[in-house]
């Protein structure tokens, strides 16, 4: 695939995977790409695990692009409870396309199990975000365990792998290139297609999909 | 150089501890530190260690007291309200001259406060982690990479000086992800733990670990001896970083995550022609007093930037014996200062030039 937009073939695109693999970055970039393709779109922050650094941080920027953000009422406040956006049913019955940004691991994916039937009935594609440089997924077996755990917790099945291997701001072309064989091996083990490899917009790597780093900057 | 991994600060603390030979973790979950406990729970059993979720922070710190008595490397972690609960146990550990590592991933307070980042436990960490005359070493990393080296250093310092060492982090540092390389930090010589209660096998007199002394004379002697060790610690182990302080008219003093925000502000001030610099204490106890005093001879004023209402600012004043004006800028309650806000203060205090 040459763009994130091509992932959004169904009503709901679920971005799931291990904790810290870059799901929010992929989900927000995907929503931006859908909006650029003149399709009505919303992204739902379904992260019930992380207290900060979440898609809710990008509400303003997304609104400028015409993307609606479904945010848990208490995101980025001091209320430390796993809550869902009160309007999250729009994921299934809103106009156009929806992107679900799910919390990490099987714990985060429990939120998908809750609405299992809605995903099936409205039509979904679920993608696994892989980062070879995270400690759990540095080993493909570790990544596979997380993948199976998410499928068990959600009752949904993955349709492909997004290779989002990165080292944050220190990502170089080499970082991206060196991870591709690992992503390929993992996709084979998981018996899923490796759909695309991302690269941050400051590096040049052929055959990758460029994405913006939308992580909130403190300094 | 080893291979770099992308890690959260909380995960890196746990990984660095395991790599430093720590086999025991006792803790209790609390945001924004829970990933540390989770990492320990997942990794310790696979790596020959033990991770135990105690029934409370009080139980956890007393498990640390017991484990440390045997000479084992042991760690506990919490966030602000949980550290207050550990206070009694920490005092017992100080009073028993035991090494251990205690992590505080600070959040807004007082009380239950909030779950967003803060540095409002500075006074507690550096002045009164527990009751009585005593201290813990306090290290303040400012990046996930620095966590990787300072956690190992914390275990070494604790062993060498026989005292608890606190890693004073904050929610932002605990939650943010950065690349980290766990290359071995320089090895230090660790004295033999001939005081440990680890079984005498009938071959030596049994050891006693205790913080109760019957005679006041004896207790005074013990406390004096302990303070002699604190003096050596201050002489040999002060750590800090200086950035553009050489010709600075205004020197920001800041630690942890706030120091990185302050650094951006200093860089932007320089672009505007303001001679700003940054002094970053890495050891908060012992505090780099001599180094600040030397800077007081050269600069016009200091600006302490903290995520609190003004705590370290008093240590800066004491260190320089009020030779130059010392200002404070802080946000509190879980709010993080921006580089722009800090720059504005730099402009204000450096005479409004540029």
mmCIF file of C-alpha atoms in Angstrom, chain A residues 19-21 50-53 76-80 105 107 131-135 138 166-168 170 218-219, chain B residues 3-8 11 31-32 35 39 42 114-117 171-172 175-177 179 257 260-261 264:
data_model
loop_
_atom_site.group_PDB
_atom_site.id
_atom_site.type_symbol
_atom_site.label_atom_id
_atom_site.label_comp_id
_atom_site.label_asym_id
_atom_site.label_seq_id
_atom_site.Cartn_x
_atom_site.Cartn_y
_atom_site.Cartn_z
ATOM 1 C CA UNK A 19 1.619 -0.657 24.197
ATOM 2 C CA UNK A 20 3.916 2.072 22.880
ATOM 3 C CA UNK A 21 4.048 0.884 19.280
ATOM 4 C CA UNK A 50 -2.528 5.735 29.274
ATOM 5 C CA UNK A 51 -2.972 8.776 31.508
ATOM 6 C CA UNK A 52 -1.284 11.129 29.037
ATOM 7 C CA UNK A 53 0.158 11.330 25.477
ATOM 8 C CA UNK A 76 -5.991 14.701 30.384
ATOM 9 C CA UNK A 77 -7.705 15.552 33.648
ATOM 10 C CA UNK A 78 -6.986 14.177 37.094
ATOM 11 C CA UNK A 79 -9.825 11.662 36.940
ATOM 12 C CA UNK A 80 -7.962 8.383 36.853
ATOM 13 C CA UNK A 105 -2.004 -4.773 24.647
ATOM 14 C CA UNK A 107 -5.728 -4.760 28.497
ATOM 15 C CA UNK A 131 7.495 -1.445 16.369
ATOM 16 C CA UNK A 132 10.605 -3.570 16.288
ATOM 17 C CA UNK A 133 12.322 -1.172 18.723
ATOM 18 C CA UNK A 134 9.917 -1.714 21.616
ATOM 19 C CA UNK A 135 11.240 -4.192 24.183
ATOM 20 C CA UNK A 138 11.966 -6.689 19.668
ATOM 21 C CA UNK A 166 10.786 3.902 15.052
ATOM 22 C CA UNK A 167 13.048 5.364 17.718
ATOM 23 C CA UNK A 168 11.055 8.540 18.207
ATOM 24 C CA UNK A 170 16.125 9.733 16.744
ATOM 25 C CA UNK A 218 6.917 19.428 26.006
ATOM 26 C CA UNK A 219 10.183 21.160 25.129
ATOM 27 C CA UNK B 3 21.218 -1.549 20.569
ATOM 28 C CA UNK B 4 18.715 1.220 21.168
ATOM 29 C CA UNK B 5 15.171 0.496 22.250
ATOM 30 C CA UNK B 6 12.224 2.852 22.557
ATOM 31 C CA UNK B 7 11.039 2.894 26.152
ATOM 32 C CA UNK B 8 8.851 4.750 28.564
ATOM 33 C CA UNK B 11 9.907 0.891 31.923
ATOM 34 C CA UNK B 31 -0.608 6.491 38.343
ATOM 35 C CA UNK B 32 1.682 7.745 36.792
ATOM 36 C CA UNK B 35 4.162 0.759 34.162
ATOM 37 C CA UNK B 39 7.229 -4.261 33.888
ATOM 38 C CA UNK B 42 6.254 -9.365 33.727
ATOM 39 C CA UNK B 114 -3.903 14.683 40.567
ATOM 40 C CA UNK B 115 -2.215 12.357 38.106
ATOM 41 C CA UNK B 116 -0.416 14.924 35.965
ATOM 42 C CA UNK B 117 3.340 15.637 36.357
ATOM 43 C CA UNK B 171 4.881 11.859 35.499
ATOM 44 C CA UNK B 172 6.128 13.328 32.222
ATOM 45 C CA UNK B 175 5.225 8.381 30.687
ATOM 46 C CA UNK B 176 7.279 9.741 27.786
ATOM 47 C CA UNK B 177 9.025 7.454 25.340
ATOM 48 C CA UNK B 179 15.347 5.826 22.724
ATOM 49 C CA UNK B 257 12.031 17.239 32.802
ATOM 50 C CA UNK B 260 14.832 20.265 29.299
ATOM 51 C CA UNK B 261 12.088 22.837 28.873
ATOM 52 C CA UNK B 264 14.912 25.275 25.075
#
